[in-house]
Coordinates of C-alpha atoms and ligand atoms in Angstrom, one line a residue:
M1 CA 14.5 3.3 9.6
T2 CA 13.2 1.1 12.6
T3 CA 10.1 -0.7 11.7
P4 CA 6.8 1.0 12.4
V5 CA 4.4 -0.5 14.8
T6 CA 1.8 -3.1 14.2
W7 CA -1.7 -3.1 15.9
D8 CA -3.2 -5.6 18.2
L9 CA -6.7 -7.0 17.4
S10 CA -6.9 -9.5 20.3
D11 CA -8.9 -6.9 22.4
L12 CA -11.9 -7.4 19.6
Y13 CA -11.4 -11.3 19.3
V14 CA -8.5 -13.4 20.0
G15 CA -8.3 -14.8 16.3
V16 CA -10.2 -15.6 13.5
E17 CA -10.9 -19.2 15.1
D18 CA -12.6 -17.5 18.4
P19 CA -15.9 -19.2 18.6
K20 CA -17.1 -16.0 20.7
L21 CA -17.3 -14.3 17.1
I22 CA -19.8 -16.7 15.7
A23 CA -21.6 -16.8 19.0
D24 CA -22.0 -13.0 19.0
L25 CA -23.6 -13.2 15.5
D26 CA -26.2 -16.1 16.5
R27 CA -26.7 -14.2 19.6
L28 CA -27.6 -10.8 17.6
D29 CA -29.2 -12.9 15.0
A30 CA -31.9 -14.3 17.6
R31 CA -32.1 -10.7 18.8
A32 CA -33.2 -9.4 15.6
A33 CA -35.4 -12.2 14.8
R34 CA -37.2 -11.2 18.2
F35 CA -37.2 -7.7 17.1
A36 CA -38.9 -8.0 14.2
E37 CA -41.5 -10.4 15.9
A38 CA -42.2 -7.8 18.3
Y39 CA -42.5 -4.5 16.2
R40 CA -43.2 -5.5 12.4
G41 CA -46.3 -3.6 11.0
K42 CA -46.8 -2.5 14.4
V43 CA -44.6 0.9 14.7
G44 CA -47.2 3.0 14.4
Q45 CA -49.4 1.7 17.0
L46 CA -46.4 2.0 19.8
S47 CA -46.8 4.3 22.9
P48 CA -44.0 6.7 23.0
P49 CA -42.2 4.7 25.7
D50 CA -42.9 1.6 23.7
F51 CA -41.3 3.3 20.5
A52 CA -38.4 4.5 22.8
A53 CA -37.4 0.9 24.0
A54 CA -37.9 -0.4 20.5
L55 CA -35.6 2.4 19.3
V56 CA -32.9 1.6 21.9
E57 CA -32.9 -1.8 21.0
Y58 CA -32.9 -1.2 17.3
E59 CA -29.7 0.9 17.9
A60 CA -27.9 -1.8 20.3
I61 CA -28.3 -4.5 17.8
Q62 CA -27.2 -2.8 14.9
R63 CA -24.1 -1.3 17.4
D64 CA -23.3 -4.8 18.5
V65 CA -23.0 -6.2 15.1
Q66 CA -19.8 -3.5 14.3
N67 CA -17.6 -5.9 16.2
P68 CA -17.5 -9.0 14.3
G69 CA -17.8 -6.9 11.2
A70 CA -14.7 -4.7 12.2
F71 CA -12.6 -7.9 13.1
A72 CA -13.0 -9.4 10.0
Q73 CA -12.3 -6.4 7.9
L74 CA -9.3 -5.5 10.1
V75 CA -7.5 -8.7 10.1
F76 CA -8.3 -8.8 5.6
A77 CA -6.7 -5.6 5.6
A78 CA -3.7 -6.4 7.6
D79 CA -3.3 -9.4 5.7
S80 CA -5.2 -10.7 2.8
L81 CA -2.8 -13.8 1.7
D82 CA -4.4 -15.8 4.3
P83 CA -7.5 -17.5 2.6
A84 CA -9.2 -17.9 6.2
H85 CA -9.4 -14.0 6.3
G86 CA -11.4 -13.5 3.0
A87 CA -13.4 -16.4 4.1
L88 CA -14.0 -14.5 7.5
V89 CA -15.1 -11.3 5.6
Q90 CA -17.8 -13.1 3.4
L91 CA -19.4 -15.2 6.2
V92 CA -19.6 -12.0 8.4
Q93 CA -20.7 -9.9 5.7
E94 CA -23.7 -12.4 4.9
R95 CA -24.5 -12.9 8.7
E96 CA -24.9 -8.9 8.8
V97 CA -26.9 -8.9 5.9
A98 CA -29.2 -11.4 7.3
I99 CA -29.6 -9.4 10.5
G100 CA -30.0 -6.1 8.9
R101 CA -32.7 -7.6 6.7
Q102 CA -34.8 -8.6 9.7
L103 CA -34.4 -4.8 10.9
L104 CA -35.3 -2.8 7.7
F105 CA -39.0 -2.6 8.2
F106 CA -38.4 -0.3 11.4
S107 CA -36.8 2.4 9.5
L108 CA -39.2 2.5 6.8
E109 CA -42.2 2.1 9.0
I110 CA -40.8 5.3 10.9
V111 CA -40.8 7.0 7.6
E112 CA -44.6 6.1 7.3
L113 CA -45.5 7.7 10.5
P114 CA -47.8 10.6 9.8
D115 CA -46.4 14.0 11.0
D116 CA -48.6 14.7 14.2
H117 CA -48.1 11.3 15.3
F118 CA -44.3 11.6 14.9
A119 CA -44.3 15.0 16.8
R120 CA -46.1 12.9 19.7
L121 CA -43.4 10.4 19.9
L122 CA -40.6 13.4 20.3
E123 CA -42.2 14.3 23.3
D124 CA -40.6 11.5 25.0
P125 CA -37.2 12.5 26.4
T126 CA -35.8 9.2 25.4
V127 CA -37.0 9.4 21.6
A128 CA -36.1 13.3 21.6
E129 CA -32.5 12.3 22.2
Y130 CA -32.4 10.9 18.6
R131 CA -34.3 13.6 17.0
H132 CA -31.6 14.3 14.5
Y133 CA -31.4 10.9 13.4
L134 CA -35.1 10.2 13.2
E135 CA -35.7 13.6 11.1
H136 CA -33.0 13.0 8.7
L137 CA -34.6 9.7 8.1
R138 CA -38.2 11.2 7.5
S139 CA -36.6 14.0 5.4
E140 CA -37.4 12.2 2.4
R141 CA -41.0 11.8 3.2
P142 CA -42.4 14.8 1.2
H143 CA -40.6 13.0 -1.8
R144 CA -42.1 9.7 -1.4
L145 CA -44.5 8.0 -3.7
T146 CA -47.2 5.6 -2.9
E147 CA -46.1 2.1 -1.7
P148 CA -46.7 0.6 -5.2
E149 CA -45.5 3.3 -7.2
E150 CA -42.2 3.1 -5.2
R151 CA -42.1 -0.6 -5.8
I152 CA -42.5 -0.2 -9.7
L153 CA -39.9 2.6 -9.9
L154 CA -37.5 0.3 -7.6
E155 CA -37.9 -2.8 -10.0
K156 CA -37.9 -1.2 -13.0
S157 CA -34.6 0.5 -12.3
I158 CA -32.9 -2.7 -12.5
T159 CA -33.6 -2.7 -15.9
G160 CA -32.9 1.2 -16.3
R161 CA -30.9 3.4 -14.5
S162 CA -28.9 0.5 -12.8
A163 CA -28.5 -1.3 -16.3
F164 CA -27.0 1.8 -17.7
Q165 CA -24.6 2.3 -14.8
R166 CA -23.6 -1.3 -15.2
L167 CA -22.9 -0.9 -18.8
F168 CA -20.8 2.1 -18.2
D169 CA -18.7 0.0 -15.4
E170 CA -18.5 -2.8 -17.8
T171 CA -17.3 -0.9 -21.0
I172 CA -14.8 1.4 -18.9
G173 CA -13.7 -1.7 -17.3
A174 CA -12.8 -3.6 -20.2
A175 CA -11.6 -0.7 -22.5
T176 CA -7.8 -0.8 -23.4
F177 CA -5.7 2.0 -24.3
K178 CA -2.9 1.4 -26.9
M179 CA 0.0 3.9 -25.9
E180 CA 2.7 4.2 -29.0
L181 CA 6.1 5.3 -28.1
H182 CA 9.2 5.1 -29.8
G183 CA 7.8 2.7 -32.4
A184 CA 6.5 0.4 -29.6
T185 CA 3.0 -0.3 -28.5
Q186 CA 1.9 -0.6 -25.1
E187 CA -1.7 -1.8 -23.9
M188 CA -3.2 -0.9 -20.9
N189 CA -6.4 -0.4 -18.8
L190 CA -7.9 2.9 -17.8
S191 CA -5.7 3.1 -14.1
E192 CA -2.5 2.4 -15.9
I193 CA -2.9 4.6 -18.6
L194 CA -4.0 7.2 -16.0
D195 CA -1.0 6.7 -14.1
K196 CA 1.3 7.6 -16.8
Q197 CA -0.1 11.2 -16.3
H198 CA 2.3 11.1 -13.3
D199 CA 5.5 10.2 -15.6
A200 CA 8.4 12.5 -15.4
D201 CA 9.2 11.6 -18.9
R202 CA 6.9 14.3 -20.9
A203 CA 7.1 11.9 -23.9
V204 CA 5.0 9.2 -21.9
R205 CA 2.6 11.6 -20.8
A206 CA 1.9 13.0 -24.2
A207 CA 1.6 9.5 -25.6
S208 CA -0.5 8.2 -22.8
A209 CA -2.9 11.3 -23.4
A210 CA -3.3 10.6 -26.7
A211 CA -3.9 7.1 -26.1
L212 CA -6.7 8.0 -23.6
T213 CA -8.5 10.1 -25.9
A214 CA -8.4 7.6 -28.7
G215 CA -9.6 4.6 -26.5
L216 CA -12.5 7.1 -25.4
E217 CA -13.4 8.5 -28.6
E218 CA -13.7 4.9 -30.1
R219 CA -16.4 4.4 -27.4
S220 CA -17.8 8.1 -27.4
R221 CA -21.1 7.1 -28.8
I222 CA -21.7 5.0 -26.0
F223 CA -20.5 7.1 -23.3
S224 CA -22.7 9.9 -24.4
Y225 CA -25.7 7.7 -25.0
I226 CA -25.3 6.3 -21.4
T227 CA -24.8 10.2 -20.0
N228 CA -27.8 11.3 -22.0
T229 CA -30.1 8.2 -20.6
L230 CA -29.1 9.1 -17.0
A231 CA -29.6 12.7 -17.2
H232 CA -33.2 12.2 -18.6
D233 CA -33.9 9.5 -16.3
K234 CA -33.0 11.7 -13.4
A235 CA -35.2 14.5 -14.6
V236 CA -38.0 12.0 -14.7
D237 CA -37.5 10.9 -11.2
D238 CA -36.8 14.3 -9.9
R239 CA -40.4 15.3 -11.3
L240 CA -42.4 12.4 -9.9
T241 CA -40.5 12.7 -6.8
R242 CA -41.2 16.6 -6.7
F243 CA -37.7 17.8 -6.8
S244 CA -37.1 21.3 -8.1
H245 CA -33.5 21.1 -9.4
P246 CA -31.1 18.5 -10.5
E247 CA -29.1 19.1 -7.3
A248 CA -31.9 18.8 -4.8
S249 CA -31.9 15.1 -4.2
R250 CA -28.2 15.1 -3.3
H251 CA -28.2 18.2 -1.0
L252 CA -31.5 16.7 0.8
S253 CA -30.0 13.4 1.7
D254 CA -26.5 14.9 2.5
E255 CA -28.3 17.8 4.7
V256 CA -27.0 21.0 3.2
D257 CA -29.0 23.8 1.7
T258 CA -28.5 24.2 -1.9
D259 CA -27.7 27.8 -1.5
T260 CA -24.9 27.3 0.9
V261 CA -23.5 24.8 -1.4
H262 CA -23.7 27.1 -4.3
T263 CA -22.3 30.2 -2.2
M264 CA -19.3 27.9 -1.5
L265 CA -18.9 27.1 -5.1
D266 CA -18.9 30.6 -6.4
A267 CA -16.5 31.7 -4.1
C268 CA -14.0 28.7 -5.4
V269 CA -15.0 30.0 -9.0
D270 CA -13.9 33.5 -7.9
H271 CA -10.6 32.0 -6.8
F272 CA -9.9 30.1 -9.6
G273 CA -7.1 32.7 -10.4
T274 CA -5.1 31.0 -7.8
V275 CA -5.3 27.6 -9.9
A276 CA -3.8 29.7 -12.9
R277 CA -0.9 31.1 -10.5
Y278 CA 0.3 28.0 -9.2
Y279 CA 0.2 26.3 -13.0
H280 CA 2.1 29.5 -14.2
L281 CA 4.5 28.7 -11.4
K282 CA 4.7 24.9 -12.3
R283 CA 5.5 25.6 -16.0
E284 CA 8.1 27.5 -14.8
M285 CA 9.5 25.1 -12.4
L286 CA 9.2 22.3 -15.0
G287 CA 11.1 24.6 -17.7
L288 CA 8.4 24.4 -20.2
D289 CA 7.2 26.9 -22.6
R290 CA 3.7 25.9 -22.7
L291 CA 1.9 23.8 -20.0
Y292 CA -0.7 21.3 -21.9
H293 CA -3.4 19.2 -20.0
Y294 CA -0.9 16.3 -19.9
D295 CA 1.8 18.4 -18.2
R296 CA -0.5 19.1 -15.2
Y297 CA 0.6 16.0 -13.1
A298 CA 4.0 16.2 -13.8
P299 CA 6.2 15.3 -10.8
L300 CA 8.4 18.0 -9.4
F301 CA 11.0 17.4 -7.1
P302 CA 12.2 13.9 -5.9
E303 CA 12.1 14.2 -2.1
E304 CA 15.3 14.0 -0.4
S305 CA 14.8 13.4 3.3
V306 CA 13.5 10.4 5.1
T307 CA 11.7 10.7 8.4
P308 CA 12.0 7.8 10.8
W309 CA 9.0 6.2 12.4
E310 CA 9.5 7.6 15.9
E311 CA 10.1 11.2 14.6
A312 CA 6.8 11.3 12.5
R313 CA 5.1 9.8 15.7
D314 CA 6.6 12.7 17.8
I315 CA 5.8 15.4 15.2
V316 CA 2.5 14.2 14.8
V317 CA 1.6 14.3 18.7
D318 CA 3.5 17.4 19.3
A319 CA 1.8 19.1 16.6
Y320 CA -1.6 17.8 18.3
T321 CA -0.5 18.7 21.7
R322 CA 0.3 22.2 20.8
F323 CA -3.0 22.7 19.5
S324 CA -4.5 21.0 22.7
P325 CA -3.0 18.6 25.3
T326 CA -6.6 16.9 25.4
V327 CA -6.1 16.0 21.8
G328 CA -2.5 15.3 22.2
D329 CA -3.3 12.6 24.7
L330 CA -5.9 11.1 22.6
A331 CA -3.4 10.8 19.5
R332 CA -0.8 9.2 22.0
R333 CA -3.3 6.3 23.1
F334 CA -2.9 5.3 19.4
F335 CA 0.8 4.5 20.1
D336 CA 0.4 3.2 23.6
Q337 CA -2.2 0.9 23.4
R338 CA -1.4 -0.3 19.6
W339 CA -4.5 0.8 17.7
I340 CA -2.6 1.3 15.0
D341 CA -0.7 -0.6 12.0
A342 CA 1.8 1.2 10.0
E343 CA 4.1 -1.7 9.2
V344 CA 4.8 -2.0 5.1
R345 CA 4.7 -5.8 4.3
A346 CA 3.4 -8.4 1.9
G347 CA -0.5 -9.0 1.7
K348 CA -1.5 -6.0 3.4
R349 CA -3.8 -3.5 2.0
G350 CA -2.2 -0.3 0.5
G351 CA -3.2 3.4 1.2
A352 CA -4.5 4.2 4.6
F353 CA -7.7 4.3 6.7
C354 CA -9.1 4.9 10.2
M355 CA -11.9 2.6 11.3
G356 CA -14.3 4.0 13.9
I357 CA -16.7 1.2 15.2
A358 CA -19.2 2.4 17.9
P359 CA -19.0 4.6 20.6
D360 CA -18.3 1.8 23.2
W361 CA -15.1 0.8 21.3
H362 CA -12.0 2.6 20.2
P363 CA -11.1 2.9 16.5
Y364 CA -8.2 1.6 14.7
V365 CA -5.8 3.0 12.2
L366 CA -4.1 1.4 9.3
M367 CA -1.6 2.8 7.0
N368 CA 1.8 2.1 5.2
Y369 CA 4.7 4.2 6.4
L370 CA 7.5 4.8 4.1
G371 CA 9.1 7.9 5.8
K372 CA 7.9 10.5 3.4
Q373 CA 6.8 13.8 4.2
R374 CA 3.3 12.7 2.6
D375 CA 3.4 9.6 5.1
V376 CA 3.7 12.1 8.0
L377 CA 0.7 13.9 6.7
T378 CA -1.1 10.5 6.2
L379 CA -0.5 9.6 10.0
A380 CA -1.8 12.9 10.9
H381 CA -5.1 12.6 8.9
E382 CA -6.0 8.9 10.4
L383 CA -5.3 10.0 13.5
G384 CA -7.3 12.9 12.9
H385 CA -10.4 10.6 12.2
G386 CA -9.6 8.7 15.0
I387 CA -9.7 11.4 17.5
H388 CA -12.9 12.8 16.2
D389 CA -14.2 9.0 17.0
L390 CA -12.9 9.0 20.3
L391 CA -14.3 12.7 21.1
A392 CA -17.6 11.7 19.7
T393 CA -18.1 8.7 22.4
G394 CA -20.6 10.6 24.2
Q395 CA -23.2 10.3 21.4
H396 CA -25.3 7.3 20.9
F397 CA -24.5 4.8 17.9
L398 CA -27.1 6.2 15.3
E399 CA -25.7 9.8 15.9
Y400 CA -21.9 8.6 16.3
H401 CA -20.5 9.0 12.9
P402 CA -20.3 12.4 11.5
S403 CA -22.0 13.5 8.7
L404 CA -20.5 13.6 4.8
A405 CA -19.7 17.1 5.3
A406 CA -18.0 16.8 8.2
A407 CA -16.5 13.3 8.0
E408 CA -13.3 14.9 7.2
T409 CA -13.2 18.0 9.8
A410 CA -10.6 16.4 12.3
S411 CA -8.6 14.4 9.8
V412 CA -8.1 17.6 7.3
F413 CA -7.3 19.8 10.3
G414 CA -4.8 17.7 12.0
E415 CA -3.0 17.5 8.4
M416 CA -3.0 21.2 8.2
L417 CA -1.5 21.5 12.0
T418 CA 1.1 18.8 11.1
F419 CA 2.0 20.4 7.7
D420 CA 2.6 23.8 9.5
A421 CA 4.9 21.9 11.9
L422 CA 6.7 20.0 9.0
L423 CA 7.2 23.6 7.1
A424 CA 8.4 25.0 10.2
R425 CA 11.4 22.5 10.6
D426 CA 14.8 23.3 9.1
L427 CA 14.3 21.8 5.6
P428 CA 16.1 22.2 2.4
A429 CA 14.6 24.8 0.3
R430 CA 13.7 21.8 -2.2
D431 CA 12.1 19.7 0.0
R432 CA 10.0 22.7 1.7
L433 CA 8.9 23.2 -1.9
S434 CA 8.0 19.8 -2.8
L435 CA 5.9 19.4 0.4
L436 CA 4.0 22.8 -0.6
T437 CA 3.6 22.0 -4.2
E438 CA 2.2 18.2 -3.0
Q439 CA 0.0 19.8 -0.4
I440 CA -1.4 22.4 -3.3
E441 CA -2.2 20.0 -5.7
G442 CA -3.9 17.9 -3.4
I443 CA -6.2 20.6 -2.2
F444 CA -6.6 21.7 -5.9
A445 CA -7.8 18.2 -7.0
T446 CA -10.2 18.2 -4.1
V447 CA -11.7 21.8 -4.1
F448 CA -11.2 23.5 -7.4
R449 CA -11.2 20.3 -9.6
Q450 CA -14.3 19.2 -8.1
T451 CA -15.8 22.8 -8.4
A452 CA -15.4 22.7 -12.0
M453 CA -16.7 19.2 -12.4
Y454 CA -19.9 20.1 -10.6
R455 CA -20.5 23.0 -12.9
F456 CA -20.0 20.5 -15.9
E457 CA -22.8 18.7 -14.3
Q458 CA -24.9 21.2 -13.6
C459 CA -24.5 22.6 -17.4
V460 CA -25.3 18.8 -18.9
H461 CA -28.5 18.2 -16.7
T462 CA -29.9 21.5 -17.6
A463 CA -28.8 21.2 -21.1
R464 CA -30.5 17.7 -21.2
R465 CA -33.3 19.2 -19.9
E466 CA -33.7 22.2 -22.1
E467 CA -32.3 21.1 -25.2
G468 CA -33.3 17.2 -25.3
E469 CA -30.8 14.5 -26.3
L470 CA -27.3 16.2 -26.3
P471 CA -24.9 15.4 -29.2
I472 CA -21.4 14.3 -28.1
D473 CA -19.8 17.7 -29.3
R474 CA -22.2 19.8 -27.2
I475 CA -21.2 17.9 -24.1
N476 CA -17.5 17.8 -25.1
A477 CA -17.7 21.7 -25.3
L478 CA -19.2 21.8 -21.9
W479 CA -16.4 19.9 -20.2
Q480 CA -13.8 21.7 -22.2
E481 CA -15.3 25.1 -21.1
S482 CA -16.0 24.0 -17.2
I483 CA -12.3 22.7 -16.9
Q484 CA -10.6 25.6 -19.0
A485 CA -12.3 28.2 -16.7
M486 CA -10.4 26.9 -13.7
F487 CA -7.1 27.0 -15.2
G488 CA -7.4 30.4 -17.3
D489 CA -4.6 31.0 -19.7
S490 CA -2.1 28.7 -17.6
V491 CA -2.7 25.4 -19.1
V492 CA -3.5 24.5 -22.8
M493 CA -6.5 22.0 -22.9
G494 CA -5.7 20.5 -26.0
E495 CA -8.4 19.2 -28.4
G496 CA -7.7 15.4 -27.0
H497 CA -8.9 16.5 -23.5
R498 CA -12.6 17.4 -24.8
V499 CA -13.4 13.9 -24.2
W500 CA -12.0 13.1 -20.7
W501 CA -15.2 13.5 -19.0
M502 CA -16.4 10.2 -20.0
Y503 CA -14.3 8.2 -18.0
V504 CA -15.4 9.8 -14.5
P505 CA -17.8 7.4 -12.7
H506 CA -19.0 9.7 -9.9
F507 CA -21.3 11.3 -12.8
I508 CA -22.7 8.2 -13.6
H509 CA -23.2 6.7 -10.1
T510 CA -23.7 9.8 -8.1
P511 CA -24.5 12.8 -9.5
F512 CA -23.5 16.1 -8.1
Y513 CA -21.7 14.3 -5.4
V514 CA -18.5 15.9 -6.6
Y515 CA -19.2 18.8 -4.4
A516 CA -18.9 17.0 -1.3
Y517 CA -15.3 16.6 -1.5
A518 CA -14.8 20.5 -2.3
F519 CA -17.3 21.2 0.7
G520 CA -15.6 19.0 3.2
Q521 CA -12.1 20.4 2.6
L522 CA -12.5 23.9 2.0
L523 CA -14.8 23.6 5.0
V524 CA -12.0 22.5 7.3
I525 CA -9.6 25.0 5.9
A526 CA -11.6 28.0 6.8
L527 CA -11.9 26.5 10.4
Y528 CA -8.1 26.4 10.4
A529 CA -8.1 29.7 9.2
R530 CA -10.3 30.8 12.3
Y531 CA -7.8 28.9 14.4
Q532 CA -4.7 30.8 13.0
R533 CA -6.9 34.1 13.8
E534 CA -8.3 33.4 17.1
G535 CA -5.5 31.3 18.7
Q536 CA -6.5 29.2 22.0
E537 CA -10.0 30.8 22.2
F538 CA -11.2 28.6 19.0
V539 CA -10.2 25.3 20.8
P540 CA -13.0 24.4 22.7
R541 CA -15.4 25.4 20.2
Y542 CA -13.8 23.4 17.5
L543 CA -13.7 20.3 20.3
D544 CA -17.4 20.9 20.8
I545 CA -18.0 20.2 16.9
L546 CA -15.8 16.7 16.8
R547 CA -17.8 15.9 20.0
A548 CA -21.0 16.2 18.6
G549 CA -20.3 13.5 16.2
G550 CA -23.5 13.1 13.8
S551 CA -25.8 14.6 16.1
K552 CA -26.5 17.9 14.2
R553 CA -26.8 19.0 10.7
P554 CA -23.6 20.5 9.0
A555 CA -25.1 24.1 9.4
D556 CA -26.2 23.4 13.1
L557 CA -22.8 22.0 14.1
M558 CA -20.8 25.2 13.0
A559 CA -23.7 27.3 14.0
G560 CA -22.9 25.8 17.6
A561 CA -19.4 27.0 17.1
G562 CA -20.8 30.6 16.2
I563 CA -19.8 30.1 12.6
D564 CA -22.3 30.6 9.7
I565 CA -21.5 28.6 6.7
S566 CA -24.2 30.3 4.7
Q567 CA -21.9 33.4 4.7
R568 CA -19.4 33.9 1.9
A569 CA -16.8 35.2 4.2
F570 CA -16.3 32.2 6.0
W571 CA -15.5 30.4 2.6
E572 CA -13.2 33.2 1.5
D573 CA -11.2 32.5 4.7
G574 CA -10.1 29.3 3.7
L575 CA -9.7 30.1 0.0
R576 CA -7.4 32.6 1.4
V577 CA -5.3 30.1 3.1
V578 CA -5.0 28.3 -0.1
D579 CA -3.7 31.3 -1.8
S580 CA -1.3 31.8 0.7
M581 CA 0.3 28.6 0.3
V582 CA 0.8 29.4 -3.5
T583 CA 2.9 32.5 -2.4
R584 CA 4.9 30.3 -0.2
A585 CA 5.5 27.8 -3.0
E586 CA 6.5 30.6 -5.2
E587 CA 9.1 32.1 -2.4
A588 CA 10.3 28.4 -2.1
W589 CA 11.0 28.4 -5.8
R590 CA 12.8 31.8 -5.5
E591 CA 15.1 30.3 -3.0
V592 CA 15.8 27.0 -5.0
E593 CA 16.4 29.4 -8.0
A594 CA 18.9 31.2 -6.3
I595 CA 21.0 28.2 -4.9
A596 CA 21.1 26.9 -8.2
Ligands
LIG601 ZN1 -10.3 11.0 5.7

């Protein structure tokens, strides 16, 4: 295989020693100091045009500080072995924090503005351009307490909520799990033991599952105490800050309506049958009598074909071009202008990401290309992010990055386009099946598993509010029921699985966040279903969604394209696509069986 490309960062800075980098930071620091001097404590007294000028300067400082930060992170991701790169990240971070600290007052004072005063500011045409950003900033306002109260809550949270979160991190981080197999004992940390769930040998999967259960059970008192305490802490916070239900603060900060989220989740729950169908198929493919919880991640077929880098580039760019020549041209720029680093080498960060910097700069993509079909899809995914960023350059910086729910729109959409292109190739049935099963399991992990986890959180928070401190076994039972509901009769959730809620960090750090994975992914699959139905007519509406960047709430963004996400039918569209993927996997399996 020919070596994949490396990127060229010299348009940002010529190297880690480039004196311009420090000069840029010095200049921005001085600008931030001047800004604070001019406006601190005075935001409420500014006339609309003066406020507009302040806002534009505030944005410009934040935008310009992106380049040094991006450069430091990119060189470090490309080669972390060079100590100069780590040192640069540290230095730039400290400088950025110092600059950010000087600007912090501005957003706080905007939140404090009385409503009628804020309404007058919006009459200024420049200020009006920032309406979405400002309104989102101020959406927390009805839930704010007086300043001394806020200060007490913040200070006490260090020995309250944050302390319990840290206790969780330290407990799970230090935990070791002893796997016993064939008379030998192996001690592993959490990620190592979880990785064994993907082992081809069933005995390893069963032994590692038992070890995970035993290790969690040993610490179950502490995990259930942390969970109970944080659930109660949240109930108290929600009461004091006037949030009506446990999920409300999450949804407010993500700019989504609780009703819409729940419509989407209900649709997912009603399609749990799709999950059961797939795991019945998986049991058959693995040749097992019964599928236990430790068989869920068993690998199916080793992939046979390797896709050379140039071919991957052509597949992805062609898939984007067939969708829209404009989009295809944007994808091509990443290769032509060396905005992408795909080579695998020592010291380089694993995985993949796309870094969108600011509307006046282009994004960069990093990945590790090994020639698997998954890698081709990853290339399409990260380029999708990059295309999204390039299309959103018409937005100003404060509304440039898409909101949480829309952040994966272009990436997952591009992945779907490429997925269909890969499937359309003349592949051996086994490779087609491996492509399908990998994609299906990925979607399940994002859409259905997160839905089940969200329902578990709802149960725990509601039960804690109604029943008081929850016994360990009560939480275990809620978890077991939530996950079993998703699998139906296709997987036996053994007794050991009852405690597996204990290691999930999201429940501790960002309650109810898990819905966002399901929401974001299903939103895009549903958009893709629209495209399949409407064809080219859909393209300009879709491009408008991307061009809007982060300038609208998710519901408004979609409404602009004629889509009502509060309607169940929209989400059903996406779920039908998932269902049809399972059907295609069933068909491919019949073919494989017929050949064998
Ligand atoms: Zn992504």
